[in-house]
Coordinates of C-alpha atoms in Angstrom, one line a residue:
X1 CA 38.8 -125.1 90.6
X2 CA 41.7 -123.6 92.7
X3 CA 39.4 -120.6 93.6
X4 CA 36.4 -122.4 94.2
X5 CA 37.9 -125.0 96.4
X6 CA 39.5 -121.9 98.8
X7 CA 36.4 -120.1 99.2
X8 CA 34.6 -122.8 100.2
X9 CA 37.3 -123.4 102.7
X10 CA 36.7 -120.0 104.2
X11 CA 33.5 -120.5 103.9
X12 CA 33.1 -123.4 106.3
X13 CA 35.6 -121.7 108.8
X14 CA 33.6 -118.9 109.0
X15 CA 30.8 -120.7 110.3
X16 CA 33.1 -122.0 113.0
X17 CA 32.6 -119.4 115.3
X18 CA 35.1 -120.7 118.1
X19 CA 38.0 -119.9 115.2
X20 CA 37.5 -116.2 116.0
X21 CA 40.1 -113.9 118.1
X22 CA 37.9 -113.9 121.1
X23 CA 37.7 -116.9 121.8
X24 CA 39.5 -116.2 125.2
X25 CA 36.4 -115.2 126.1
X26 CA 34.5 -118.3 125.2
X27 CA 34.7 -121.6 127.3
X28 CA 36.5 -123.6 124.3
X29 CA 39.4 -122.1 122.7
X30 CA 40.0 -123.2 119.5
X31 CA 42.3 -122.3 116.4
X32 CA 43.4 -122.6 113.1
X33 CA 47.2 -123.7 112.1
X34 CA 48.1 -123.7 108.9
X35 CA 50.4 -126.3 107.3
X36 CA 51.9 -126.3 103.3
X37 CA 51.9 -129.9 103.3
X38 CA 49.1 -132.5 103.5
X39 CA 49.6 -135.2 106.2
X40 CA 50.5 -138.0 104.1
X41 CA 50.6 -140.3 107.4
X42 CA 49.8 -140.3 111.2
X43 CA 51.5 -144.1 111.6
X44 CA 54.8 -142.9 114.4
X45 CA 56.3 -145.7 112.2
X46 CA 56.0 -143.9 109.3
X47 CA 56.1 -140.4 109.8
X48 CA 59.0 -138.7 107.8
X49 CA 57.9 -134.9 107.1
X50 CA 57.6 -131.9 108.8
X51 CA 53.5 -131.9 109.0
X52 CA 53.8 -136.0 110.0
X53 CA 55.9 -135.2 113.0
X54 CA 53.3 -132.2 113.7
X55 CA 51.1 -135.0 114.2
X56 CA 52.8 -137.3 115.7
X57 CA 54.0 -134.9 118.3
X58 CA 50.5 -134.1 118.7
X59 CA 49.2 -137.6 119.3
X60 CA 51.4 -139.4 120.4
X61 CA 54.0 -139.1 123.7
X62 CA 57.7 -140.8 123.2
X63 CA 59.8 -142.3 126.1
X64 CA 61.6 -138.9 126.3
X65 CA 61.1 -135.4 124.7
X66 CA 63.2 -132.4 124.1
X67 CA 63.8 -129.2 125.6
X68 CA 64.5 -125.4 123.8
X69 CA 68.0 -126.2 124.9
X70 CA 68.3 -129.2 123.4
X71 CA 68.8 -131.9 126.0
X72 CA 66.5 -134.6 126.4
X73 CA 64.2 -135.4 129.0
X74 CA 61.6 -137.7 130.3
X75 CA 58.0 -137.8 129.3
X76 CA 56.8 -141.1 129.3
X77 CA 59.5 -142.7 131.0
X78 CA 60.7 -141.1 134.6
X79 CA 63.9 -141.9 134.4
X80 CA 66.9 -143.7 133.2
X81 CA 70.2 -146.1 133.7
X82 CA 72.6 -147.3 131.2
X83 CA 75.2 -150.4 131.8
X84 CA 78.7 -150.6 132.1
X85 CA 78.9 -151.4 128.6
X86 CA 76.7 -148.9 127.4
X87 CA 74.7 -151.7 125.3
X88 CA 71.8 -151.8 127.6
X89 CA 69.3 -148.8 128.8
X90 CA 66.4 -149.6 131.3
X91 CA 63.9 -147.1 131.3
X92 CA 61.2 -146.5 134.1
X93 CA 57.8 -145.8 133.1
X94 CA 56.2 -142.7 134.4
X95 CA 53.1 -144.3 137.2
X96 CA 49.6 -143.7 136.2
X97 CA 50.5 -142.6 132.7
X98 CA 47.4 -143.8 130.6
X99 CA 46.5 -143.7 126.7
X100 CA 44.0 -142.0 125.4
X101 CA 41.6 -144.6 125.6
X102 CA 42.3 -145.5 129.3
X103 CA 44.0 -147.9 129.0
X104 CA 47.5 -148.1 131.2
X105 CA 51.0 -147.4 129.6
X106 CA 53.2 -150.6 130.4
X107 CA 56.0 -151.7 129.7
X108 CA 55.0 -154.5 127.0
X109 CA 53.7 -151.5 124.8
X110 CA 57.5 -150.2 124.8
X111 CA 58.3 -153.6 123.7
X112 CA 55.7 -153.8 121.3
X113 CA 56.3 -150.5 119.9
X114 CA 60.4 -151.0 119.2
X115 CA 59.3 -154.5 117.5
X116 CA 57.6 -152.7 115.2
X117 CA 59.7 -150.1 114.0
X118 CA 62.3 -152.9 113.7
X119 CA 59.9 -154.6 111.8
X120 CA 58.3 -152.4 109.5
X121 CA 61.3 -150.6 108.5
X122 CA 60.0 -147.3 107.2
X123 CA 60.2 -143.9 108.5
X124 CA 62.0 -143.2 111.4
X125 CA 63.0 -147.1 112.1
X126 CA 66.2 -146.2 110.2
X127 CA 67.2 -145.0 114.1
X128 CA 66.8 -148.5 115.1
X129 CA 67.2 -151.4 112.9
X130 CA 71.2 -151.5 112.7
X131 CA 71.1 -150.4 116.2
X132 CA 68.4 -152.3 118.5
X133 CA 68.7 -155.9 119.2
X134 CA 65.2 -157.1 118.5
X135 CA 66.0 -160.4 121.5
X136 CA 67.0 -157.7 123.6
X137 CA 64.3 -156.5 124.3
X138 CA 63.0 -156.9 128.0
X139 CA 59.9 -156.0 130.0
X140 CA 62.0 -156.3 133.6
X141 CA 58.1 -155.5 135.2
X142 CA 54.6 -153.2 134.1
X143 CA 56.8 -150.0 134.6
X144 CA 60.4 -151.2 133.6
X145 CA 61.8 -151.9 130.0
X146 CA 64.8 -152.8 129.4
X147 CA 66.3 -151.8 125.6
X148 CA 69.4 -153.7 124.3
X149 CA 71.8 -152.7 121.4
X150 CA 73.7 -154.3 119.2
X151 CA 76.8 -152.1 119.6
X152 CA 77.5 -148.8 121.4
X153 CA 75.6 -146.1 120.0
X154 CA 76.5 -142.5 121.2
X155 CA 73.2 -140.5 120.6
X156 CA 71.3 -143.9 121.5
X157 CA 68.9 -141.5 124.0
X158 CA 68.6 -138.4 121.4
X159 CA 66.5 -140.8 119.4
X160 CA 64.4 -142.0 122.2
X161 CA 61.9 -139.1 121.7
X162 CA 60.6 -141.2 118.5
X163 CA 59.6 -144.1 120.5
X164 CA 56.5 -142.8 119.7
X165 CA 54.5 -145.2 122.1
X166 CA 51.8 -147.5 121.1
X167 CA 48.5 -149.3 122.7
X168 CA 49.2 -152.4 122.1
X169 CA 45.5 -153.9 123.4
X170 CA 43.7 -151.5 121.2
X171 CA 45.6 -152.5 118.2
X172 CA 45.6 -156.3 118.4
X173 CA 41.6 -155.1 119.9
X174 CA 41.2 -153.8 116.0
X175 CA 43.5 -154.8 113.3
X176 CA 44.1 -158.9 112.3
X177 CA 47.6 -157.1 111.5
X178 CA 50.9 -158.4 113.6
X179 CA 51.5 -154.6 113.7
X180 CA 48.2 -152.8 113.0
X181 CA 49.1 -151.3 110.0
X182 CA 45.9 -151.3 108.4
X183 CA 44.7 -149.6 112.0
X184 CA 47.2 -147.2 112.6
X185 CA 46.7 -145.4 108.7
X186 CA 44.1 -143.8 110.4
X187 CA 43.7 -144.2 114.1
X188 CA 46.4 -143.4 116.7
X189 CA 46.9 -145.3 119.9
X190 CA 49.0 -143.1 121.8
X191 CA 49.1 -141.3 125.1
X192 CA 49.8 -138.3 123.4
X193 CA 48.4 -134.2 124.4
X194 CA 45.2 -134.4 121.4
X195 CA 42.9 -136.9 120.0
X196 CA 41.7 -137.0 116.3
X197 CA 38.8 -136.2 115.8
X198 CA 38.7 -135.8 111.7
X199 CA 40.6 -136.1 108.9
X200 CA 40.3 -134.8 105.6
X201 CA 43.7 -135.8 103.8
X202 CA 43.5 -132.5 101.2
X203 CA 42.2 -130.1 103.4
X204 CA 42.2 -130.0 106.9
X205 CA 42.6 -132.2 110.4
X206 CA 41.0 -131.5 113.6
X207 CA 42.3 -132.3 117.1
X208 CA 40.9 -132.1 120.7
X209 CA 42.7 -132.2 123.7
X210 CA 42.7 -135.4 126.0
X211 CA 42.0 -134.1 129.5
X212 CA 43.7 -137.0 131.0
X213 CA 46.9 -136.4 129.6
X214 CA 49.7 -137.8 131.6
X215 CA 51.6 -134.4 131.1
X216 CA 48.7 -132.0 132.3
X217 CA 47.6 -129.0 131.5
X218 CA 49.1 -126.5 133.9
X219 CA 50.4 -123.9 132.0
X220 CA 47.4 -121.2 131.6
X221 CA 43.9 -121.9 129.6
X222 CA 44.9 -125.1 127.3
X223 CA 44.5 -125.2 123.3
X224 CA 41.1 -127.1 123.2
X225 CA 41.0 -128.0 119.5
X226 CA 43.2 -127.5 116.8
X227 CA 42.5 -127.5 113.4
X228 CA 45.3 -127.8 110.8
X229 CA 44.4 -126.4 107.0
X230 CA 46.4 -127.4 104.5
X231 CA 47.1 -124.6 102.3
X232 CA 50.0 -123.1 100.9
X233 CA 48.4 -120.0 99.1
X234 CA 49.7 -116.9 100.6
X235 CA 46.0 -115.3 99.9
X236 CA 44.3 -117.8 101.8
X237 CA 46.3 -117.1 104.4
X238 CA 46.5 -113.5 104.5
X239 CA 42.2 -113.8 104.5
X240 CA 42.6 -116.1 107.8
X241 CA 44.2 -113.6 109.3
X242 CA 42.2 -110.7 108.4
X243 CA 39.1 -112.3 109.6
X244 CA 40.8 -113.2 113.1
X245 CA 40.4 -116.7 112.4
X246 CA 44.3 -117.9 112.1
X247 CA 46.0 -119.0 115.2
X248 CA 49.2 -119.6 113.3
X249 CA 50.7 -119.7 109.9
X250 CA 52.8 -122.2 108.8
X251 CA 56.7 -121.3 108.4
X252 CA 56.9 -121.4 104.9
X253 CA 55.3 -117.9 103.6
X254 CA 56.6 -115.1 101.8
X255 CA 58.0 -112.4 103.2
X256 CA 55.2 -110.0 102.0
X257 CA 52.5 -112.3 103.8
X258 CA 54.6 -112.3 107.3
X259 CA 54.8 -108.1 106.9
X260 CA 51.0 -108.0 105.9
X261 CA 50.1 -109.9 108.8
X262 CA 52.2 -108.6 111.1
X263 CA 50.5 -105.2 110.3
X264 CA 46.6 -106.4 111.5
X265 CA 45.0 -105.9 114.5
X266 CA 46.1 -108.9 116.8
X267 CA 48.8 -110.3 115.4
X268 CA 52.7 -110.8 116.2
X269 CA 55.4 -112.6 114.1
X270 CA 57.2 -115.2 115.9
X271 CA 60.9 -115.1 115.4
X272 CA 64.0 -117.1 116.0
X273 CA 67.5 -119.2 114.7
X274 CA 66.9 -122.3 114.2
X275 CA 69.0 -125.7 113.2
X276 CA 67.7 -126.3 109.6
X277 CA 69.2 -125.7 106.8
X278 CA 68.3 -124.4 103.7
X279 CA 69.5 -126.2 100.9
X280 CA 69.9 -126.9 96.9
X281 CA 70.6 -130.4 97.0
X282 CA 72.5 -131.8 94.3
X283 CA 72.4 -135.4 92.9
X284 CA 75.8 -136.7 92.7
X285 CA 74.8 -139.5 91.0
X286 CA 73.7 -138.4 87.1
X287 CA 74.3 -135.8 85.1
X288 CA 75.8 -133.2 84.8
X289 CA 75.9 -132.8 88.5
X290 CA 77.9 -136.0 88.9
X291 CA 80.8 -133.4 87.8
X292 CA 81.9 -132.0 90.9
X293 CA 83.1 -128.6 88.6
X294 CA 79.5 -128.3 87.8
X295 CA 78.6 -127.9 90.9
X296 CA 81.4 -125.7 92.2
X297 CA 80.1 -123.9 89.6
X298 CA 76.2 -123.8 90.1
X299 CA 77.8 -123.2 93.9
X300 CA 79.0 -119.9 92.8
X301 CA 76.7 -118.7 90.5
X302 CA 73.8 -118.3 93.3
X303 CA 73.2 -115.0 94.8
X304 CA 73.3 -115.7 98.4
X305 CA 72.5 -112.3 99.9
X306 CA 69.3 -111.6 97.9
X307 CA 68.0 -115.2 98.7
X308 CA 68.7 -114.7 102.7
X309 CA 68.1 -111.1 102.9
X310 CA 65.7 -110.4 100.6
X311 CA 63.3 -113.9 99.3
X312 CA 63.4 -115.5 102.5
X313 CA 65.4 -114.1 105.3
X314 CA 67.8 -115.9 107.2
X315 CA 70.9 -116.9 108.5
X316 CA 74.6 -117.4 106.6
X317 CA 75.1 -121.3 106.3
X318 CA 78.9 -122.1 105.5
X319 CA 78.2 -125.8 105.6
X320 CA 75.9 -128.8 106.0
X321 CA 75.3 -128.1 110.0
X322 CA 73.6 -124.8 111.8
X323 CA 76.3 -123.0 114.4
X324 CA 73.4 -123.8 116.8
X325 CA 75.5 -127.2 118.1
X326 CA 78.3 -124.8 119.4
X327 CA 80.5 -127.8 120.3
X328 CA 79.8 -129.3 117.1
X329 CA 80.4 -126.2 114.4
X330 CA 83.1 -126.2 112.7
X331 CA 84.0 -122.3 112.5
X332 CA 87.0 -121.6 109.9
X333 CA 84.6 -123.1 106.8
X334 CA 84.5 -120.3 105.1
X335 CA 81.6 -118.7 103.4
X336 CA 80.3 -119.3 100.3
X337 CA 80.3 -116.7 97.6
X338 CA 78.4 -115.4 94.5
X339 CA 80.9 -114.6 91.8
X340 CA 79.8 -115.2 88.1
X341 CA 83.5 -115.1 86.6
X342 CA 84.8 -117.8 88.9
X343 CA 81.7 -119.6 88.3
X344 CA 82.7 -119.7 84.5
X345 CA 86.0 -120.9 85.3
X346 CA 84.9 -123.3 87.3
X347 CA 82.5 -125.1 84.6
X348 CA 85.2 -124.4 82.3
X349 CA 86.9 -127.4 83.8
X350 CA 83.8 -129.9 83.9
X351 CA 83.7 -132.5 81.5
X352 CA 80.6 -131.1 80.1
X353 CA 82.2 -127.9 79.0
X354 CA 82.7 -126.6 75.2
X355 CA 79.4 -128.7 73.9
X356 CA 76.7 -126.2 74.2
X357 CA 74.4 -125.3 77.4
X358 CA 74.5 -127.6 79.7
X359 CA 71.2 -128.2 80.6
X360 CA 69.6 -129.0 84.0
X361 CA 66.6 -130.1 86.1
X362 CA 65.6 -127.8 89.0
X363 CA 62.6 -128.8 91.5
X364 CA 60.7 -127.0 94.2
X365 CA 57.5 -127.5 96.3
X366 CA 54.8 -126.1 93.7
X367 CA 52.6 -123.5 95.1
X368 CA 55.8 -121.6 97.2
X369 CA 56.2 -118.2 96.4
X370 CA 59.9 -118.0 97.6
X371 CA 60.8 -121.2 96.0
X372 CA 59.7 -120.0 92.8
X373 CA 61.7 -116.8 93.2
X374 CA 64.7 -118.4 93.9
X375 CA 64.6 -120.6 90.9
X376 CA 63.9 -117.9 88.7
X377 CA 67.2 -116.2 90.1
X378 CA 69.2 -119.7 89.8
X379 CA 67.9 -120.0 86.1
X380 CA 68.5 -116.0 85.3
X381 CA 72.6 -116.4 86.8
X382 CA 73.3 -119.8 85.5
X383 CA 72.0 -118.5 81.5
X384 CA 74.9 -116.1 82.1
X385 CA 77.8 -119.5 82.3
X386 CA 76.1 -121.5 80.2
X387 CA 73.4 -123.3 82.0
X388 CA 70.2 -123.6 80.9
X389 CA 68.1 -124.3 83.8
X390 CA 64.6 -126.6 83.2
X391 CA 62.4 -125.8 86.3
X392 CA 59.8 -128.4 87.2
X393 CA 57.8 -127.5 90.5
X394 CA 56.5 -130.6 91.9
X395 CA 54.3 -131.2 94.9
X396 CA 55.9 -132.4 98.0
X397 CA 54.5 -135.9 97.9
X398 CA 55.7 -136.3 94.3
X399 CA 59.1 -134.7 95.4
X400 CA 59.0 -137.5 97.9
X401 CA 58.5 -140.0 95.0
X402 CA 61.2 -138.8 92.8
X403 CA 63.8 -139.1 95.8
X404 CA 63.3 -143.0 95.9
X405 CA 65.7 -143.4 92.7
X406 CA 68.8 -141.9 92.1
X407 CA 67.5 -141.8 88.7
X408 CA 64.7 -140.1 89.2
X409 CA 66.0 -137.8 91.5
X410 CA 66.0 -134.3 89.5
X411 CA 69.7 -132.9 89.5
X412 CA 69.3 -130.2 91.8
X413 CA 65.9 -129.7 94.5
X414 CA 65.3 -127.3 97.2
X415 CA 65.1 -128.6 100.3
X416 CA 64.7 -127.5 104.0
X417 CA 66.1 -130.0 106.2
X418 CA 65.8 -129.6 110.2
X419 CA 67.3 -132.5 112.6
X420 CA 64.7 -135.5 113.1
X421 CA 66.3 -135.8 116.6
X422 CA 68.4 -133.6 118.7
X423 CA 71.7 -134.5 117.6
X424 CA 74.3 -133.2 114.8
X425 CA 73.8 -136.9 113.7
X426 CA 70.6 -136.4 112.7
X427 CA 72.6 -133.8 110.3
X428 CA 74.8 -135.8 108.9
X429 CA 73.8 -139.1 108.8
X430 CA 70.0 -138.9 107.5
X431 CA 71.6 -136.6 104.7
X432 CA 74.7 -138.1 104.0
X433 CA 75.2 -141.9 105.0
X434 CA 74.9 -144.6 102.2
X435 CA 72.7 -146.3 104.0
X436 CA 70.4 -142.8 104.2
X437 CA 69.8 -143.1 100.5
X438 CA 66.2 -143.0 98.4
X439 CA 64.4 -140.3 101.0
X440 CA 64.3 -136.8 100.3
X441 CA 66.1 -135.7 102.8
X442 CA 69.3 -137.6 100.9
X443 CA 68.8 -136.5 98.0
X444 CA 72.4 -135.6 97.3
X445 CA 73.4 -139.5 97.1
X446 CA 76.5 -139.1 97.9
X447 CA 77.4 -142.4 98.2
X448 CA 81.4 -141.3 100.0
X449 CA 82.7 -144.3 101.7
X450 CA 85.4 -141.8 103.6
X451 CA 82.0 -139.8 104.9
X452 CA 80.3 -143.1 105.9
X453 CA 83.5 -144.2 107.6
X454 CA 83.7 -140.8 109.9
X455 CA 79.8 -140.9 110.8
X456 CA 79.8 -144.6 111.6
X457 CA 82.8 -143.8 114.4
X458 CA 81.1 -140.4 115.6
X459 CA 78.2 -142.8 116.4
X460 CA 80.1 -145.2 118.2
X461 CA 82.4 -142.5 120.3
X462 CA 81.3 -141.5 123.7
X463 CA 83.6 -138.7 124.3
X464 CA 82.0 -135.5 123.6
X465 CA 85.2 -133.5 122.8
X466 CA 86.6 -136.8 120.0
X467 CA 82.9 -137.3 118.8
X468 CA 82.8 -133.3 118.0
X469 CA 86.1 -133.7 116.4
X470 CA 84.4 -136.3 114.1
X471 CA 81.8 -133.9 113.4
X472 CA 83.9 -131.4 112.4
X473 CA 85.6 -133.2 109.7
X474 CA 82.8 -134.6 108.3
X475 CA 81.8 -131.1 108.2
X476 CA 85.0 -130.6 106.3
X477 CA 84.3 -133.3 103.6
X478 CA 80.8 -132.6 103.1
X479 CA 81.6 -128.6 102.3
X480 CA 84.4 -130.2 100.0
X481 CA 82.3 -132.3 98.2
X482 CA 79.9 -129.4 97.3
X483 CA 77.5 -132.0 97.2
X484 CA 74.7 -128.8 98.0
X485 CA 74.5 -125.6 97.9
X486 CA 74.1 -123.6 101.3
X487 CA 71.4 -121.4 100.6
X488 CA 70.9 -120.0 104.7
X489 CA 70.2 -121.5 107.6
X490 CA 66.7 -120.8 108.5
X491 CA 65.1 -118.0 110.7
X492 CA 62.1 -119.1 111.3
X493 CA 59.2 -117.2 111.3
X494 CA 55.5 -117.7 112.2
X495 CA 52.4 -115.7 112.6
X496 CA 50.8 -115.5 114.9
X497 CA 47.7 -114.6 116.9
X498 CA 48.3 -112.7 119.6
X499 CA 46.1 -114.4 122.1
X500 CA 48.5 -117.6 121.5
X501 CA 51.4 -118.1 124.1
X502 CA 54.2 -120.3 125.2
X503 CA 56.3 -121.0 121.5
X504 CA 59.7 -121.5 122.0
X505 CA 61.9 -123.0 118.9
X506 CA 63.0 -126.9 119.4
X507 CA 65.9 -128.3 117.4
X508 CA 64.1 -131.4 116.5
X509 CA 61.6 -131.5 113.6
X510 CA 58.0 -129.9 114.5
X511 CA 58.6 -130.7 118.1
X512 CA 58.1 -126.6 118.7
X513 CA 54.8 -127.5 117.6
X514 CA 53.6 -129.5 120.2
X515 CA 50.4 -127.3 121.3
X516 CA 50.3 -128.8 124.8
X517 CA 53.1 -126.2 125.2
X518 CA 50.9 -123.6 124.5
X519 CA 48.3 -121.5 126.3
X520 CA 46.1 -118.9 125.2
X521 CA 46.0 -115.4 126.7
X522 CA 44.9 -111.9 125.4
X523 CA 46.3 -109.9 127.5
X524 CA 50.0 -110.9 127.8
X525 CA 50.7 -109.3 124.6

């Protein structure tokens, strides 16, 4: 079934000429991205994934964006001002910014759109609801809104790129829904670079650019249509590739796919340090990694430089948050380290010890190469202390289902985590803040009223040198609390066709894969 299903895949690509290297020389450019996961939603109020923020990025435009560097900027609002009390932010709406329908961006859509998330109260509303006050709330005129909080909140405008803005009129124009639900599932109102134009939930989604985006389309011979497959067999791949029809690969190959491609005629690996992590997240809650000993021990028992430098490159991680936030890294953690005798000791002292194996549940994404290695590693090292490791490969939708429970959460997952928004708050309180608990990003439960305690003031101090001093000791208890292991911090890599210009790495989830960014060109490289 497997087989059949990915040759007819190729199959109908094939017969989409426009897919083909030289299509710089055709009117319509058009490419294949790959992605590992399917889009389980494009509803902004929902999204919560790497390939849903690929979307939403896609379709949608926010109230601000991000830059390589970090910082926030306008997109769909100009500009800015906060009060003296730093409660109140009035934002100014970019003029003649439309949706992709037509239809004007106001400021009533703002309002709409942040009553929503308040309301719904599922992906990224988390942001919002202990934050925004819902009678606060103001449209001032059509191109001012006015956005009132409940308390301070420090990274208030790192978030503001997920005000993900909506069409109001078209939604109440086809859903009976307060909030278009029902609508949304499918259709997005936005104002965002590319329209949907079809969606097969398995297999693929197609976008085409919207000429009258607000942003324009300056930047050299624009991405026309984009077509995302969703495959995460390294041999479908490497045959997109080989027939020229791959624009880019998702991140998550094997290092012998990224060298194989990287050899063919027309293609170039894209390279770079990123903020996400790399992790073995470890349920804190149930056994026997509720013993803190067992995982010091399962800590030290993993074989850090042949997962980093030889199953999926990267960078050393010495704690929960990338040395990219310079201010925010806390530099004297110190590494962590393989050794199989201490790792004995170390379980030695659990209260599981000296009644057999201990035996324990280890999940990846099913169908990743690298994964897979890595877990056959963890299981071959932790036989030697006494662990008997039971892998379960899962797929990512049913990782996402088992992370709703502590109960059902396996004992220890593997788990890339990048920041949702361009903060280290994103870091540390989306992984590790009570209220953060039953997503997969969380899956550690840690449930540490001294860790909630330090978050809750970082997010309510304005000075940049105190709020990076919180940072830093949350850092500090996090790493003691060996709540994951560290496995590297991510160099990521795509691949890429040659033709395709413009990437630069964002730290904010997928928002590097905004294609309006882009530009084709065969002959810079």
């Amino acid at each position: 079934m497997k087989r059949t299903l990915i040759t007819g895949l190729l199959l109908g690509l094939v017969q989409t000429t426009a897919l083909t290297a030289p299509a710089a020389a055709q009117e319509k450019v058009s490419i294949v991205v790959n992605a590992t996961q399917e889009f389980g939603t494009i509803d902004p109020g929902k999204i919560n994934d790497y390939t849903e923020y690929m979307a939403a990025v896609n379709l949608y435009s926010g109230l601000t964006t991000v830059n390589p560097d970090g910082s926030v900027v306008p997109e769909l609002a100009e500009g800015w001002s906060v009060s003296d009390d730093d409660k109140t932010y009035t934002f100014k709406l970019k003029e003649g910014a439309k949706f992709q329908d037509g239809t004007p961006v106001k400021a009533s859509d703002v309002v709409y759109t942040v009553k929503r998330l308040l309301a719904i109260n599922e992906g990224p509303s988390y942001l919002f609801t202990d934050i925004v006050d819902a009678d606060k709330l103001k449209v001032v005129d059509d191109r001012t809104v006015e956005i009132g909080l409940k308390k301070v909140y420090a990274p208030f405008i790192s978030n503001t790129p997920l005000i993900l803005v909506l069409n109001e009129k078209l939604i109440r124009e086809n859903s009976k829904e307060e909030w278009g639900t029902d609508y949304l599932t499918d259709h997005p109102a936005g104002a965002g670079p590319y329209m949907l134009s079809s969606w097969q939930r398995a297999s693929q989604m197609v976008v085409n650019r919207f000429e009258g985006y607000h942003g324009g389309w300056s930047k050299g011979k624009p991405i026309d249509e984009i077509r995302f497959v969703i495959t995460h067999d390294e041999a479908t791949v490497k045959a997109l590739a080989a027939k020229g029809e791959l624009g880019m690969s998702a991140r998550a190959q094997a290092n012998e796919t990224f060298e194989a491609i990287e050899k063919m005629p027309g293609y170039k690996i894209l390279r770079g340090t990123t903020a996400t992590g790399f992790y073995i997240k470890m349920n804190t809650q149930v056994p026997p990694t509720d013993d803190i000993h067992v995982r010091r021990a399962i800590a030290l028992a993993t074989d850090y430089e042949t997962v980093r430098n030889v199953i999926h490159p990267g960078e050393p991680m010495n704690g929960p948050l990338a040395s990219v936030f310079k201010d925010a890294y806390l530099n004297d953690l110190s590494a962590p380290e393989y050794n199989l005798e201490k790792a004995k000791e170390e379980l030695a002292k659990s209260k599981y010890a000296g009644k057999g194996p201990i035996k324990l549940s280890h999940t990846y994404v099913t169908g990743l190469a690298f994964e897979e290695d890595i877990a056959l590693l963890m299981q071959a090292n932790l036989e030697q202390i006494g662990i008997e490791l039971d892998i379960k490969p899962e797929p990512w939708n049913r990782i996402t289902e088992l992370a709703a429970k502590v109960e059902t959460t396996p004992a220890t997952t593997q788990v890339f985590y990048g920041p949702t928004y361009p903060s280290p708050d994103s870091v540390f309180y989306v992984q590790y803040h009570s209220k953060a608990k039953g997503t997969w990003a969380s899956m550690e439960w840690l449930q540490d009223p001294e860790v909630d305690a330090l978050i809750d003031k970082s997010r309510e101090t304005l000075d940049p040198a105190a709020q990076n001093d919180l940072y830093k000791q949350i850092q500090r208890k996090v790493t003691d609390a060996q709540a994951d292991v560290f496995l590297t911090v991510e160099s990521q890599r795509y691949a890429a066709s040659k033709c395709l210009q413009g990437y630069a790495y964002i730290p904010m989830q997928s928002w590097d894969l905004n294609f309006s960014r882009f530009w084709w060109d065969c002959q810079a490289d």
